[in-house]
């Protein structure tokens, strides 16, 4: 409710912004520059109110608890005019026993939200100086240079980011429920995995039970045909118990590509005289997950080991799927996770400037074998160190770790995003230039506050509550050394690296080949979304890359100009605006493909590659591989091929030679044939050879090198393509094309692409000459099995159109298919 003092219908879960939209009080925040016109919302206080009756079965219960799974952020809660709760952390779960306040009928519940801006501005004034907060768009919020995001335990991206708008929300963002209980209430059941092997799994059920009074009875723990009973005496209040259990010959949980995602369901029941007094069931998968950091000749390793198997983790960084997270449905989560599995990923990093995701996200990751790198919600800022702030962070961490620790997908807890390297405390001229704004005394205080959170508080919570998962203080970093060796650089041979010289420093794509670390946890390159998406936020008179609206939907400063600059380096000039969007897709895909394959070629020196970023929170030009509406860009199709478990990679960075690599993330050895052809664009073969291939599983190997002049001879480099095929007894495993000049210098010939419908959803494409980056479009929403591909002369490419089904993408009828290639988009 605003200062105008009138009530509007509201949705819970929801937020003020979405309720104002649904009530027609504000325009679509994502359209045009509407973002800037609704910044008044976060300066107001808002109130939610409802009336409810108590279920008759709950009236006489000994305990009736009101539970808020999420309040955003500063809230006072009143029940029947009694103040029952003060909340100050978006990420916490809030519970209060309301037995003495609640009645059978017409209970009045009010939640009063204070403006997060008005709440935190006094804290900035009291502190006396501005803590760094690089992505806080305070100027868009009409606050000038007053950045207050660091004071609120609230999603940092709500205050703006270099891919997202500024919408500082308030509201009840997760479910609210009443929980009634009599004698006992099982509040937590954690299956601590002590020792897991193929022969036996030794786990301990860690149990929290609230008792109304002293109680005696039997605890029964069951799973998969195993039952353990234990007679116990419980005392009034919180009781914490442990029950060890051994499972012989367990079925293990594996990440995608390595095995089945098997689950065990553990049920704990409290029984007395054959009556179940309380019961709780949890699901988990049995696995051992470690981060291996061992010194070697090159520095120190950094890789994940799952059930004793070293794994090369392939994936992306995940941000919230919406600026208004309550708009994210289960189907949107499923689309993202299935898109990750379809693209052969095995990890997503939940980045530290968003939210700890809803349960559905982690459940889907469990079910599809997607490991999760989980940041705590701190990013690109320095934070205050007041006692009450640290207490709030500790409570948040406890709630979050307890909520997520039974998920087998959880692979690592990370304290924050980029703060160690941004501040760079031990190197005066390193970092983002933050330190220089402060006195020596202030610097030491700020760094001490940092260490209190990320080197002390958070690791202690993880160690005590989830000891089977590794904690990493900051991404990127090398290790806690308390000297200059702590901070990551672009050439670090320890820890993880965020490599951004391509893009931010305008380095060429070739730099991806020379800047490869032990673990590449961030790197990226931008593109625009497709035309259909652009038109969802841009009027027709603004359809130009330098228009006001297009620049507003580009939060990375000179981002549109950088795309244009790189495009001029690598691609031919597009003929119009839709072609400009198409070229941006190809550009992004080619750049990130070169990075991914460079990382994979360096296995086992490098053992992980997570590009920035998987998704968008609104329709925008960004680093994402699929846009706000879930539409795959060229990058996602390229990633699907570059992340295959067994893949060929052609390294052409050597001007004299071409090197063919075979990379396997499969446990099985690879036996087959390498088939090489060099052909002109009209199909004429000018060189061919075959080689027997034998490569051990889970390794990378250079399987063939050839001097370019041996097959170029008198031919021009702008009219030929090298095609490598890996063939085994299972058929063609992979195909890769390699060109000897940039796309802008290719002498393309106008192709005649023919399309033959094979079924409702399947099409066969052929071309008389090379058709570069063939682009398929459909009015219907869905994906193709491949897109933006090179169609070679004389070859048939079969493509299926799919939509999201229950657990995967399934064929869907397509009425009309539009086909174009690069030549159609050249000026």
PDB file of C-alpha atoms in Angstrom, residues 150-305:
ATOM      1  CA  UNK A 150      25.897  -3.239   0.444  1.00  0.00           C
ATOM      2  CA  UNK A 151      23.914  -2.615   3.628  1.00  0.00           C
ATOM      3  CA  UNK A 152      20.921  -4.784   2.694  1.00  0.00           C
ATOM      4  CA  UNK A 153      20.943  -8.567   2.812  1.00  0.00           C
ATOM      5  CA  UNK A 154      19.025  -8.557  -0.403  1.00  0.00           C
ATOM      6  CA  UNK A 155      19.690  -9.700  -3.985  1.00  0.00           C
ATOM      7  CA  UNK A 156      22.500  -7.390  -5.165  1.00  0.00           C
ATOM      8  CA  UNK A 157      21.312  -7.407  -8.793  1.00  0.00           C
ATOM      9  CA  UNK A 158      18.074  -5.686  -7.708  1.00  0.00           C
ATOM     10  CA  UNK A 159      20.150  -2.503  -7.577  1.00  0.00           C
ATOM     11  CA  UNK A 160      21.305  -2.940 -11.184  1.00  0.00           C
ATOM     12  CA  UNK A 161      24.147  -4.790 -12.910  1.00  0.00           C
ATOM     13  CA  UNK A 162      25.985  -4.615 -16.214  1.00  0.00           C
ATOM     14  CA  UNK A 163      23.338  -6.880 -17.768  1.00  0.00           C
ATOM     15  CA  UNK A 164      20.303  -5.997 -15.654  1.00  0.00           C
ATOM     16  CA  UNK A 165      17.985  -3.142 -14.725  1.00  0.00           C
ATOM     17  CA  UNK A 166      17.474  -1.505 -11.343  1.00  0.00           C
ATOM     18  CA  UNK A 167      14.280  -2.703  -9.673  1.00  0.00           C
ATOM     19  CA  UNK A 168      14.674  -2.616  -5.887  1.00  0.00           C
ATOM     20  CA  UNK A 169      11.737  -4.786  -4.912  1.00  0.00           C
ATOM     21  CA  UNK A 170       9.738  -5.304  -1.724  1.00  0.00           C
ATOM     22  CA  UNK A 171       7.274  -8.082  -1.007  1.00  0.00           C
ATOM     23  CA  UNK A 172       6.520 -11.577   0.188  1.00  0.00           C
ATOM     24  CA  UNK A 173       8.668 -13.454  -2.315  1.00  0.00           C
ATOM     25  CA  UNK A 174       8.236 -17.003  -1.052  1.00  0.00           C
ATOM     26  CA  UNK A 175       5.395 -19.028   0.372  1.00  0.00           C
ATOM     27  CA  UNK A 176       3.749 -18.413   3.740  1.00  0.00           C
ATOM     28  CA  UNK A 177       2.352 -21.326   5.688  1.00  0.00           C
ATOM     29  CA  UNK A 178       1.011 -22.380   9.056  1.00  0.00           C
ATOM     30  CA  UNK A 179       2.634 -25.404  10.660  1.00  0.00           C
ATOM     31  CA  UNK A 180       0.859 -27.025  13.599  1.00  0.00           C
ATOM     32  CA  UNK A 181       2.235 -29.790  15.798  1.00  0.00           C
ATOM     33  CA  UNK A 182       1.506 -31.505  19.080  1.00  0.00           C
ATOM     34  CA  UNK A 183       4.105 -33.607  20.821  1.00  0.00           C
ATOM     35  CA  UNK A 184       7.015 -33.541  18.385  1.00  0.00           C
ATOM     36  CA  UNK A 185       8.123 -31.634  15.298  1.00  0.00           C
ATOM     37  CA  UNK A 186      11.023 -32.851  13.137  1.00  0.00           C
ATOM     38  CA  UNK A 187      12.564 -29.572  12.000  1.00  0.00           C
ATOM     39  CA  UNK A 188      15.553 -30.959  10.102  1.00  0.00           C
ATOM     40  CA  UNK A 189      16.802 -34.237   8.682  1.00  0.00           C
ATOM     41  CA  UNK A 190      20.251 -34.145   7.083  1.00  0.00           C
ATOM     42  CA  UNK A 191      21.955 -37.213   5.625  1.00  0.00           C
ATOM     43  CA  UNK A 192      25.622 -36.516   6.251  1.00  0.00           C
ATOM     44  CA  UNK A 193      27.722 -38.559   3.854  1.00  0.00           C
ATOM     45  CA  UNK A 194      30.693 -39.785   5.855  1.00  0.00           C
ATOM     46  CA  UNK A 195      32.295 -42.376   3.578  1.00  0.00           C
ATOM     47  CA  UNK A 196      30.967 -43.403   0.189  1.00  0.00           C
ATOM     48  CA  UNK A 197      32.372 -46.169  -1.987  1.00  0.00           C
ATOM     49  CA  UNK A 198      31.084 -48.727  -4.462  1.00  0.00           C
ATOM     50  CA  UNK A 199      31.038 -51.377  -1.732  1.00  0.00           C
ATOM     51  CA  UNK A 200      29.426 -49.407   1.096  1.00  0.00           C
ATOM     52  CA  UNK A 201      27.955 -46.024   1.955  1.00  0.00           C
ATOM     53  CA  UNK A 202      28.349 -44.929   5.545  1.00  0.00           C
ATOM     54  CA  UNK A 203      26.098 -41.993   6.334  1.00  0.00           C
ATOM     55  CA  UNK A 204      24.730 -40.350   9.449  1.00  0.00           C
ATOM     56  CA  UNK A 205      21.212 -39.004   9.828  1.00  0.00           C
ATOM     57  CA  UNK A 206      21.549 -35.671  11.629  1.00  0.00           C
ATOM     58  CA  UNK A 207      18.220 -34.978  13.276  1.00  0.00           C
ATOM     59  CA  UNK A 208      16.654 -31.897  14.882  1.00  0.00           C
ATOM     60  CA  UNK A 209      13.421 -32.527  16.805  1.00  0.00           C
ATOM     61  CA  UNK A 210      11.395 -29.995  18.760  1.00  0.00           C
ATOM     62  CA  UNK A 211       9.567 -31.581  21.703  1.00  0.00           C
ATOM     63  CA  UNK A 212       6.592 -30.030  23.473  1.00  0.00           C
ATOM     64  CA  UNK A 213       7.523 -31.902  26.640  1.00  0.00           C
ATOM     65  CA  UNK A 214       9.545 -34.919  27.725  1.00  0.00           C
ATOM     66  CA  UNK A 215       8.902 -37.834  25.390  1.00  0.00           C
ATOM     67  CA  UNK A 216       9.966 -41.454  25.127  1.00  0.00           C
ATOM     68  CA  UNK A 217       9.570 -43.621  22.088  1.00  0.00           C
ATOM     69  CA  UNK A 218      11.193 -45.142  19.051  1.00  0.00           C
ATOM     70  CA  UNK A 219      12.955 -43.384  16.205  1.00  0.00           C
ATOM     71  CA  UNK A 220      12.794 -45.396  12.992  1.00  0.00           C
ATOM     72  CA  UNK A 221      14.992 -44.540  10.005  1.00  0.00           C
ATOM     73  CA  UNK A 222      14.257 -46.353   6.755  1.00  0.00           C
ATOM     74  CA  UNK A 223      15.660 -46.289   3.235  1.00  0.00           C
ATOM     75  CA  UNK A 224      15.667 -48.734   0.352  1.00  0.00           C
ATOM     76  CA  UNK A 225      14.643 -51.765   2.399  1.00  0.00           C
ATOM     77  CA  UNK A 226      16.876 -50.887   5.365  1.00  0.00           C
ATOM     78  CA  UNK A 227      15.312 -50.038   8.720  1.00  0.00           C
ATOM     79  CA  UNK A 228      17.058 -48.920  11.900  1.00  0.00           C
ATOM     80  CA  UNK A 229      15.232 -48.409  15.183  1.00  0.00           C
ATOM     81  CA  UNK A 230      16.479 -46.560  18.233  1.00  0.00           C
ATOM     82  CA  UNK A 231      14.683 -46.035  21.530  1.00  0.00           C
ATOM     83  CA  UNK A 232      15.163 -42.462  22.753  1.00  0.00           C
ATOM     84  CA  UNK A 233      14.245 -40.059  25.499  1.00  0.00           C
ATOM     85  CA  UNK A 234      13.618 -36.522  24.290  1.00  0.00           C
ATOM     86  CA  UNK A 235      13.465 -33.426  26.431  1.00  0.00           C
ATOM     87  CA  UNK A 236      11.394 -30.295  26.083  1.00  0.00           C
ATOM     88  CA  UNK A 237      12.825 -27.990  23.445  1.00  0.00           C
ATOM     89  CA  UNK A 238      15.347 -28.762  20.707  1.00  0.00           C
ATOM     90  CA  UNK A 239      16.829 -32.239  20.602  1.00  0.00           C
ATOM     91  CA  UNK A 240      19.717 -33.066  18.252  1.00  0.00           C
ATOM     92  CA  UNK A 241      20.387 -36.721  17.510  1.00  0.00           C
ATOM     93  CA  UNK A 242      22.504 -38.851  15.192  1.00  0.00           C
ATOM     94  CA  UNK A 243      21.714 -42.229  13.648  1.00  0.00           C
ATOM     95  CA  UNK A 244      24.480 -43.943  11.634  1.00  0.00           C
ATOM     96  CA  UNK A 245      23.453 -46.183   8.762  1.00  0.00           C
ATOM     97  CA  UNK A 246      25.405 -48.336   6.311  1.00  0.00           C
ATOM     98  CA  UNK A 247      24.139 -49.189   2.830  1.00  0.00           C
ATOM     99  CA  UNK A 248      25.883 -52.116   1.190  1.00  0.00           C
ATOM    100  CA  UNK A 249      26.703 -51.908  -2.526  1.00  0.00           C
ATOM    101  CA  UNK A 250      25.003 -48.542  -2.945  1.00  0.00           C
ATOM    102  CA  UNK A 251      23.865 -47.074  -6.215  1.00  0.00           C
ATOM    103  CA  UNK A 252      25.802 -43.840  -6.601  1.00  0.00           C
ATOM    104  CA  UNK A 253      24.684 -40.474  -7.939  1.00  0.00           C
ATOM    105  CA  UNK A 254      26.625 -39.286 -10.994  1.00  0.00           C
ATOM    106  CA  UNK A 255      26.766 -36.071 -12.957  1.00  0.00           C
ATOM    107  CA  UNK A 256      25.478 -35.999 -16.530  1.00  0.00           C
ATOM    108  CA  UNK A 257      27.601 -38.063 -18.860  1.00  0.00           C
ATOM    109  CA  UNK A 258      29.141 -40.305 -16.215  1.00  0.00           C
ATOM    110  CA  UNK A 259      26.231 -42.364 -14.975  1.00  0.00           C
ATOM    111  CA  UNK A 260      22.763 -42.496 -13.467  1.00  0.00           C
ATOM    112  CA  UNK A 261      21.298 -39.937 -11.112  1.00  0.00           C
ATOM    113  CA  UNK A 262      20.117 -42.404  -8.473  1.00  0.00           C
ATOM    114  CA  UNK A 263      18.261 -41.242  -5.363  1.00  0.00           C
ATOM    115  CA  UNK A 264      17.667 -42.615  -1.909  1.00  0.00           C
ATOM    116  CA  UNK A 265      14.655 -41.549   0.139  1.00  0.00           C
ATOM    117  CA  UNK A 266      15.251 -41.494   3.892  1.00  0.00           C
ATOM    118  CA  UNK A 267      12.198 -41.484   6.151  1.00  0.00           C
ATOM    119  CA  UNK A 268      12.426 -40.710   9.862  1.00  0.00           C
ATOM    120  CA  UNK A 269       9.440 -41.507  12.026  1.00  0.00           C
ATOM    121  CA  UNK A 270       8.904 -40.956  15.739  1.00  0.00           C
ATOM    122  CA  UNK A 271       6.690 -43.758  17.053  1.00  0.00           C
ATOM    123  CA  UNK A 272       5.023 -44.416  20.369  1.00  0.00           C
ATOM    124  CA  UNK A 273       2.795 -47.425  21.034  1.00  0.00           C
ATOM    125  CA  UNK A 274       2.708 -48.127  17.294  1.00  0.00           C
ATOM    126  CA  UNK A 275       1.469 -44.612  16.554  1.00  0.00           C
ATOM    127  CA  UNK A 276       3.494 -42.277  14.315  1.00  0.00           C
ATOM    128  CA  UNK A 277       3.785 -39.017  16.229  1.00  0.00           C
ATOM    129  CA  UNK A 278       5.973 -37.195  13.668  1.00  0.00           C
ATOM    130  CA  UNK A 279       7.502 -38.107  10.332  1.00  0.00           C
ATOM    131  CA  UNK A 280       9.792 -36.540   7.716  1.00  0.00           C
ATOM    132  CA  UNK A 281      11.219 -37.771   4.392  1.00  0.00           C
ATOM    133  CA  UNK A 282      14.180 -36.347   2.480  1.00  0.00           C
ATOM    134  CA  UNK A 283      15.748 -37.265  -0.862  1.00  0.00           C
ATOM    135  CA  UNK A 284      19.436 -37.373  -1.583  1.00  0.00           C
ATOM    136  CA  UNK A 285      21.965 -39.051  -3.832  1.00  0.00           C
ATOM    137  CA  UNK A 286      25.020 -40.839  -2.517  1.00  0.00           C
ATOM    138  CA  UNK A 287      28.285 -39.469  -3.866  1.00  0.00           C
ATOM    139  CA  UNK A 288      31.687 -38.212  -2.832  1.00  0.00           C
ATOM    140  CA  UNK A 289      32.553 -34.782  -4.242  1.00  0.00           C
ATOM    141  CA  UNK A 290      35.962 -33.225  -3.662  1.00  0.00           C
ATOM    142  CA  UNK A 291      37.962 -30.305  -5.013  1.00  0.00           C
ATOM    143  CA  UNK A 292      41.494 -31.533  -5.655  1.00  0.00           C
ATOM    144  CA  UNK A 293      44.247 -28.955  -5.122  1.00  0.00           C
ATOM    145  CA  UNK A 294      47.620 -30.657  -5.408  1.00  0.00           C
ATOM    146  CA  UNK A 295      50.966 -29.093  -6.224  1.00  0.00           C
ATOM    147  CA  UNK A 296      52.433 -30.146  -9.550  1.00  0.00           C
ATOM    148  CA  UNK A 297      55.099 -29.022 -11.993  1.00  0.00           C
ATOM    149  CA  UNK A 298      52.764 -26.364 -13.414  1.00  0.00           C
ATOM    150  CA  UNK A 299      51.519 -24.907 -10.130  1.00  0.00           C
ATOM    151  CA  UNK A 300      48.548 -26.397  -8.316  1.00  0.00           C
ATOM    152  CA  UNK A 301      45.570 -28.340  -9.643  1.00  0.00           C
ATOM    153  CA  UNK A 302      41.969 -27.243  -9.198  1.00  0.00           C
ATOM    154  CA  UNK A 303      39.418 -29.808 -10.261  1.00  0.00           C
ATOM    155  CA  UNK A 304      36.354 -31.681  -9.068  1.00  0.00           C
ATOM    156  CA  UNK A 305      36.503 -35.380  -8.304  1.00  0.00           C
TER     157      UNK A 305
END
